[in-house]
Amino acid sequence: MVEQQKKIRTSRNDDKYKSAVLESEKETMRVKAQIENSRQDNKSRSRIAYGFTFAFIGMLGLILVGGPIYNAVVGPDIALDITELITTFVAQFGTPLGFVLGYYFKDQNSK
């Protein structure tokens, strides 16, 4: 009778141990999934920031190089005012660029 009670206690302890191990494994998997999601989020944020920055610089370069070429080909009759073109471009796309870069670097500094 005493041996049977010891077996029952041992099996109960084994069940508690197994359930504790399973809970621990579930928690580990959940934390790993959160870390992976955070890494993916950072990669996406980084890609957006770099893409927007390179596009902005590329368009600005196109204006700086293409504007004078256009003016040379077309002539002074319908020439573009490069200063006004750059001012308009930066006014339209500089603010979103600042927002994207601020959002990206704010997240970098918060960690």
PDB file of C-alpha atoms in Angstrom:
ATOM      1  CA  MET A   1       0.000   0.000   0.000  1.00  0.00           C
ATOM      2  CA  VAL A   2       2.779   2.464   0.893  1.00  0.00           C
ATOM      3  CA  GLU A   3       4.660   1.625  -2.309  1.00  0.00           C
ATOM      4  CA  GLN A   4       1.530   2.237  -4.331  1.00  0.00           C
ATOM      5  CA  GLN A   5       1.107   5.688  -2.721  1.00  0.00           C
ATOM      6  CA  LYS A   6       4.758   6.506  -3.517  1.00  0.00           C
ATOM      7  CA  LYS A   7       4.184   5.554  -7.161  1.00  0.00           C
ATOM      8  CA  ILE A   8       1.102   7.761  -7.310  1.00  0.00           C
ATOM      9  CA  ARG A   9       3.044  10.702  -5.786  1.00  0.00           C
ATOM     10  CA  THR A  10       5.933  10.115  -8.180  1.00  0.00           C
ATOM     11  CA  SER A  11       3.625  10.010 -11.189  1.00  0.00           C
ATOM     12  CA  ARG A  12       1.941  13.216 -10.020  1.00  0.00           C
ATOM     13  CA  ASN A  13       5.333  14.917  -9.654  1.00  0.00           C
ATOM     14  CA  ASP A  14       6.338  13.667 -13.115  1.00  0.00           C
ATOM     15  CA  ASP A  15       3.143  15.117 -14.573  1.00  0.00           C
ATOM     16  CA  LYS A  16       3.790  18.452 -12.867  1.00  0.00           C
ATOM     17  CA  TYR A  17       7.374  18.426 -14.149  1.00  0.00           C
ATOM     18  CA  LYS A  18       6.263  17.599 -17.698  1.00  0.00           C
ATOM     19  CA  SER A  19       3.644  20.330 -17.700  1.00  0.00           C
ATOM     20  CA  ALA A  20       6.187  22.825 -16.323  1.00  0.00           C
ATOM     21  CA  VAL A  21       8.640  21.860 -19.048  1.00  0.00           C
ATOM     22  CA  LEU A  22       5.939  22.227 -21.711  1.00  0.00           C
ATOM     23  CA  GLU A  23       4.972  25.656 -20.387  1.00  0.00           C
ATOM     24  CA  SER A  24       8.620  26.684 -20.372  1.00  0.00           C
ATOM     25  CA  GLU A  25       9.059  25.505 -23.959  1.00  0.00           C
ATOM     26  CA  LYS A  26       5.914  27.377 -25.028  1.00  0.00           C
ATOM     27  CA  GLU A  27       7.198  30.551 -23.373  1.00  0.00           C
ATOM     28  CA  THR A  28      10.582  30.151 -25.069  1.00  0.00           C
ATOM     29  CA  MET A  29       8.935  29.712 -28.457  1.00  0.00           C
ATOM     30  CA  ARG A  30       6.748  32.774 -27.850  1.00  0.00           C
ATOM     31  CA  VAL A  31       9.762  34.923 -26.945  1.00  0.00           C
ATOM     32  CA  LYS A  32      11.676  33.677 -29.994  1.00  0.00           C
ATOM     33  CA  ALA A  33       8.703  34.563 -32.209  1.00  0.00           C
ATOM     34  CA  GLN A  34       8.556  38.072 -30.708  1.00  0.00           C
ATOM     35  CA  ILE A  35      12.282  38.574 -31.318  1.00  0.00           C
ATOM     36  CA  GLU A  36      11.934  37.400 -34.924  1.00  0.00           C
ATOM     37  CA  ASN A  37       8.965  39.735 -35.483  1.00  0.00           C
ATOM     38  CA  SER A  38      10.964  42.610 -34.034  1.00  0.00           C
ATOM     39  CA  ARG A  39      13.871  41.851 -36.371  1.00  0.00           C
ATOM     40  CA  GLN A  40      11.553  41.714 -39.376  1.00  0.00           C
ATOM     41  CA  ASP A  41       9.980  45.006 -38.335  1.00  0.00           C
ATOM     42  CA  ASN A  42      13.413  46.626 -38.050  1.00  0.00           C
ATOM     43  CA  LYS A  43      14.421  45.263 -41.459  1.00  0.00           C
ATOM     44  CA  SER A  44      11.270  46.658 -43.038  1.00  0.00           C
ATOM     45  CA  ARG A  45      11.734  50.020 -41.358  1.00  0.00           C
ATOM     46  CA  SER A  46      15.346  50.136 -42.498  1.00  0.00           C
ATOM     47  CA  ARG A  47      14.458  49.247 -46.090  1.00  0.00           C
ATOM     48  CA  ILE A  48      11.807  51.951 -46.236  1.00  0.00           C
ATOM     49  CA  ALA A  49      14.154  54.589 -44.807  1.00  0.00           C
ATOM     50  CA  TYR A  50      17.015  53.689 -47.146  1.00  0.00           C
ATOM     51  CA  GLY A  51      14.731  53.429 -50.168  1.00  0.00           C
ATOM     52  CA  PHE A  52      13.094  56.791 -49.536  1.00  0.00           C
ATOM     53  CA  THR A  53      16.458  58.449 -48.893  1.00  0.00           C
ATOM     54  CA  PHE A  54      18.077  57.055 -52.039  1.00  0.00           C
ATOM     55  CA  ALA A  55      15.022  57.964 -54.114  1.00  0.00           C
ATOM     56  CA  PHE A  56      15.098  61.521 -52.749  1.00  0.00           C
ATOM     57  CA  ILE A  57      18.824  61.910 -53.475  1.00  0.00           C
ATOM     58  CA  GLY A  58      18.409  60.339 -56.917  1.00  0.00           C
ATOM     59  CA  MET A  59      15.570  62.660 -57.875  1.00  0.00           C
ATOM     60  CA  LEU A  60      17.492  65.662 -56.592  1.00  0.00           C
ATOM     61  CA  GLY A  61      20.505  64.565 -58.633  1.00  0.00           C
ATOM     62  CA  LEU A  62      18.300  64.141 -61.678  1.00  0.00           C
ATOM     63  CA  ILE A  63      17.024  67.686 -61.261  1.00  0.00           C
ATOM     64  CA  LEU A  64      20.524  69.081 -60.772  1.00  0.00           C
ATOM     65  CA  VAL A  65      21.932  67.238 -63.805  1.00  0.00           C
ATOM     66  CA  GLY A  66      18.885  67.028 -66.048  1.00  0.00           C
ATOM     67  CA  GLY A  67      17.707  70.595 -65.576  1.00  0.00           C
ATOM     68  CA  PRO A  68      20.743  72.284 -67.142  1.00  0.00           C
ATOM     69  CA  ILE A  69      20.838  69.675 -69.910  1.00  0.00           C
ATOM     70  CA  TYR A  70      17.174  70.361 -70.665  1.00  0.00           C
ATOM     71  CA  ASN A  71      17.828  74.095 -70.670  1.00  0.00           C
ATOM     72  CA  ALA A  72      20.778  73.661 -73.044  1.00  0.00           C
ATOM     73  CA  VAL A  73      18.758  71.556 -75.494  1.00  0.00           C
ATOM     74  CA  VAL A  74      15.532  73.564 -75.438  1.00  0.00           C
ATOM     75  CA  GLY A  75      17.047  77.002 -75.383  1.00  0.00           C
ATOM     76  CA  PRO A  76      16.341  80.117 -73.375  1.00  0.00           C
ATOM     77  CA  ASP A  77      12.780  80.508 -74.643  1.00  0.00           C
ATOM     78  CA  ILE A  78      11.213  77.842 -72.411  1.00  0.00           C
ATOM     79  CA  ALA A  79      14.056  77.177 -69.983  1.00  0.00           C
ATOM     80  CA  LEU A  80      13.392  75.832 -66.511  1.00  0.00           C
ATOM     81  CA  ASP A  81      14.197  77.822 -63.416  1.00  0.00           C
ATOM     82  CA  ILE A  82      16.353  75.263 -61.592  1.00  0.00           C
ATOM     83  CA  THR A  83      16.230  77.101 -58.253  1.00  0.00           C
ATOM     84  CA  GLU A  84      12.443  77.153 -58.266  1.00  0.00           C
ATOM     85  CA  LEU A  85      12.329  73.495 -59.309  1.00  0.00           C
ATOM     86  CA  ILE A  86      14.636  72.434 -56.460  1.00  0.00           C
ATOM     87  CA  THR A  87      12.700  74.551 -53.954  1.00  0.00           C
ATOM     88  CA  THR A  88       9.406  72.975 -54.995  1.00  0.00           C
ATOM     89  CA  PHE A  89      10.868  69.458 -54.940  1.00  0.00           C
ATOM     90  CA  VAL A  90      12.375  69.826 -51.473  1.00  0.00           C
ATOM     91  CA  ALA A  91       9.183  71.397 -50.143  1.00  0.00           C
ATOM     92  CA  GLN A  92       7.097  68.481 -51.427  1.00  0.00           C
ATOM     93  CA  PHE A  93       9.389  65.577 -50.566  1.00  0.00           C
ATOM     94  CA  GLY A  94      11.617  66.942 -47.793  1.00  0.00           C
ATOM     95  CA  THR A  95       8.900  66.799 -45.155  1.00  0.00           C
ATOM     96  CA  PRO A  96       8.001  63.134 -45.776  1.00  0.00           C
ATOM     97  CA  LEU A  97      11.720  62.323 -45.847  1.00  0.00           C
ATOM     98  CA  GLY A  98      12.140  63.956 -42.444  1.00  0.00           C
ATOM     99  CA  PHE A  99       9.177  62.008 -41.090  1.00  0.00           C
ATOM    100  CA  VAL A 100      10.496  58.653 -42.367  1.00  0.00           C
ATOM    101  CA  LEU A 101      14.017  59.270 -41.089  1.00  0.00           C
ATOM    102  CA  GLY A 102      12.736  60.537 -37.746  1.00  0.00           C
ATOM    103  CA  TYR A 103      10.557  57.462 -37.318  1.00  0.00           C
ATOM    104  CA  TYR A 104      13.442  55.153 -38.237  1.00  0.00           C
ATOM    105  CA  PHE A 105      16.027  56.763 -35.959  1.00  0.00           C
ATOM    106  CA  LYS A 106      13.596  57.252 -33.088  1.00  0.00           C
ATOM    107  CA  ASP A 107      13.110  53.487 -32.977  1.00  0.00           C
ATOM    108  CA  GLN A 108      16.885  52.946 -33.162  1.00  0.00           C
ATOM    109  CA  ASN A 109      17.490  55.195 -30.127  1.00  0.00           C
ATOM    110  CA  SER A 110      14.673  53.757 -28.004  1.00  0.00           C
ATOM    111  CA  LYS A 111      16.391  50.372 -27.722  1.00  0.00           C
TER     112      LYS A 111
END
